[in-house]
Amino acid sequence: MPISSLDYVTSVVDFMIEEYTNKLQGYQTILRSRFMELVVQLSRQYEKQERRQGAQSNLMHLAEAISFMEDNYLQPISREEIAAKSNISVRHLNRIFQSYYQTTPFAYLLQLRLEHACRLLKTTNLPISEISFQSGFNDSNYFTRQFTKVFTLSPKAYRKNR
């Protein structure tokens, strides 16, 4: 809570103590009123704090997800596994990923795998089917379709143009 908010709370509490001590006509109404005001102000401060912590928490979950994917993109990984490693639900993972990266975790994982395949296509003479498997794809036809969709070239044509 900011110092200005603490000063405000202190002044309200001091006023309430003075009202209670003096017990002038209507003091109970004033005490209830100031107490409700204090509750509202504190809840607003709490809400602001929660929003800030929520954003930081989302970034931490996102960092955990990205780190896990970058360390394991060559392995078979499910959305559920990524979410579990990030300690959040699949739905929340998708939501925060979309919010920060304007893409899905699965699309990000696909991009990592395709970038790895590009490196292998440029630097090795491995068969394309082997490159697809070494890049985390378990179906070389699916790999070729995805590669062509993203790069508008087949893996074979990409290799020739290296």
Coordinates of C-alpha atoms in Angstrom, one line a residue:
M1 CA 0.0 0.0 0.0
P2 CA 1.4 3.4 -0.9
I3 CA 2.4 5.9 1.8
S4 CA -0.4 8.3 0.8
S5 CA -2.9 5.5 1.3
L6 CA -1.5 4.7 4.7
D7 CA -1.7 8.4 5.7
Y8 CA -5.3 8.4 4.6
V9 CA -6.1 5.3 6.7
T10 CA -4.3 6.8 9.7
S11 CA -6.3 10.0 9.4
V12 CA -9.6 8.1 9.1
V13 CA -8.8 5.9 12.1
D14 CA -7.8 9.0 14.1
F15 CA -11.0 10.7 13.3
M16 CA -13.0 7.6 14.2
I17 CA -11.2 7.4 17.6
E18 CA -12.0 11.1 18.3
E19 CA -15.6 10.6 17.4
Y20 CA -15.9 7.6 19.6
T21 CA -14.2 9.3 22.5
N22 CA -16.4 12.4 22.3
K23 CA -19.6 10.5 21.6
L24 CA -21.4 13.6 20.3
Q25 CA -24.9 13.2 18.8
G26 CA -24.9 11.0 15.7
Y27 CA -21.4 9.6 16.4
Q28 CA -22.5 6.1 15.7
T29 CA -23.7 7.0 12.2
I30 CA -20.5 8.9 11.5
L31 CA -18.5 5.9 12.7
R32 CA -20.4 3.5 10.5
S33 CA -20.1 5.8 7.5
R34 CA -16.3 6.3 8.0
F35 CA -15.8 2.6 8.6
M36 CA -17.6 1.8 5.3
E37 CA -15.5 4.4 3.6
L38 CA -12.3 2.8 5.0
V39 CA -13.4 -0.7 3.9
V40 CA -14.1 0.6 0.3
Q41 CA -10.7 2.4 0.1
L42 CA -8.9 -0.7 1.4
S43 CA -10.6 -3.0 -1.0
R44 CA -9.7 -0.7 -3.9
Q45 CA -6.0 -0.8 -2.8
Y46 CA -6.2 -4.6 -2.5
E47 CA -7.7 -4.9 -6.0
K48 CA -4.9 -2.7 -7.5
Q49 CA -2.3 -4.9 -5.7
E50 CA -4.0 -8.1 -6.9
R51 CA -4.0 -6.8 -10.5
R52 CA -0.3 -6.0 -10.4
Q53 CA 0.6 -9.4 -8.8
G54 CA -1.7 -11.2 -11.3
A55 CA 0.2 -9.7 -14.2
Q56 CA 3.6 -10.6 -12.6
S57 CA 2.2 -14.1 -11.9
N58 CA 1.1 -14.5 -15.6
L59 CA 4.6 -13.5 -16.8
M60 CA 6.1 -16.1 -14.5
H61 CA 3.8 -18.8 -15.8
L62 CA 4.5 -17.8 -19.3
A63 CA 8.3 -17.8 -18.7
E64 CA 8.0 -21.4 -17.3
A65 CA 6.0 -22.5 -20.3
I66 CA 8.4 -21.0 -22.8
S67 CA 11.4 -22.4 -21.0
F68 CA 9.9 -25.9 -20.9
M69 CA 9.0 -25.8 -24.6
E70 CA 12.5 -24.5 -25.6
D71 CA 14.1 -27.2 -23.5
N72 CA 11.9 -30.0 -24.8
Y73 CA 10.6 -29.0 -28.3
L74 CA 12.2 -32.0 -29.9
Q75 CA 10.2 -34.4 -27.6
P76 CA 6.5 -35.1 -27.9
I77 CA 4.8 -32.5 -25.7
S78 CA 1.1 -32.0 -25.1
R79 CA -0.7 -28.8 -24.1
E80 CA -1.6 -30.4 -20.8
E81 CA 2.0 -31.2 -20.1
I82 CA 3.1 -27.6 -20.8
A83 CA 0.3 -26.2 -18.6
A84 CA 1.2 -28.6 -15.8
K85 CA 4.9 -27.6 -15.9
S86 CA 3.7 -24.0 -15.7
N87 CA 1.3 -24.7 -12.8
I88 CA -1.8 -23.4 -14.6
S89 CA -4.7 -24.8 -16.6
V90 CA -4.5 -25.3 -20.4
R91 CA -7.2 -22.6 -20.8
H92 CA -5.3 -20.1 -18.8
L93 CA -2.0 -20.9 -20.6
N94 CA -3.7 -20.3 -23.9
R95 CA -5.2 -17.1 -22.7
I96 CA -2.0 -15.6 -21.4
F97 CA 0.0 -16.8 -24.4
Q98 CA -2.4 -15.2 -26.7
S99 CA -2.3 -12.0 -24.6
Y100 CA 1.5 -11.6 -24.7
Y101 CA 2.4 -13.3 -28.0
Q102 CA -0.8 -13.2 -30.1
T103 CA -0.4 -16.9 -30.8
T104 CA -1.1 -20.2 -29.1
P105 CA 1.4 -22.3 -27.2
F106 CA 1.1 -25.0 -29.9
A107 CA 1.8 -22.6 -32.7
Y108 CA 4.9 -21.4 -30.8
L109 CA 6.0 -25.0 -30.3
L110 CA 5.5 -25.6 -34.0
Q111 CA 7.6 -22.6 -34.8
L112 CA 10.5 -23.8 -32.6
R113 CA 10.4 -27.2 -34.4
L114 CA 10.3 -25.7 -37.9
E115 CA 13.2 -23.4 -37.1
H116 CA 15.2 -26.4 -35.9
A117 CA 14.2 -28.2 -39.2
C118 CA 15.5 -25.2 -41.2
R119 CA 18.8 -25.4 -39.4
L120 CA 19.1 -29.1 -40.2
L121 CA 18.1 -28.5 -43.8
K122 CA 20.8 -25.9 -44.2
T123 CA 23.6 -27.7 -42.4
T124 CA 23.1 -31.4 -43.1
N125 CA 22.3 -33.8 -45.9
L126 CA 19.9 -35.9 -43.8
P127 CA 16.8 -37.2 -45.5
I128 CA 13.8 -35.0 -45.0
S129 CA 12.0 -37.8 -43.2
E130 CA 14.8 -38.0 -40.7
I131 CA 14.9 -34.2 -40.3
S132 CA 11.2 -34.3 -39.5
F133 CA 11.7 -36.8 -36.7
Q134 CA 14.8 -35.0 -35.3
S135 CA 12.7 -31.8 -35.2
G136 CA 10.0 -33.3 -33.0
F137 CA 7.5 -34.4 -35.6
N138 CA 6.3 -38.0 -35.6
D139 CA 4.7 -37.8 -39.1
S140 CA 6.9 -36.6 -42.0
N141 CA 3.8 -35.8 -44.1
Y142 CA 2.5 -33.5 -41.4
F143 CA 5.9 -31.9 -41.2
T144 CA 6.0 -31.3 -44.9
R145 CA 2.5 -29.8 -44.9
Q146 CA 3.3 -27.5 -42.0
F147 CA 6.7 -26.5 -43.4
T148 CA 5.2 -25.7 -46.7
K149 CA 2.3 -23.7 -45.1
V150 CA 4.7 -21.6 -43.0
F151 CA 7.6 -21.0 -45.5
T152 CA 5.6 -21.4 -48.8
L153 CA 8.3 -23.8 -49.9
S154 CA 8.6 -27.5 -49.5
P155 CA 11.5 -28.7 -47.3
K156 CA 13.2 -30.0 -50.4
A157 CA 12.9 -26.7 -52.2
Y158 CA 14.1 -24.9 -49.1
R159 CA 17.2 -27.0 -49.0
K160 CA 17.9 -26.4 -52.7
N161 CA 17.6 -22.6 -52.1
R162 CA 20.0 -22.6 -49.0

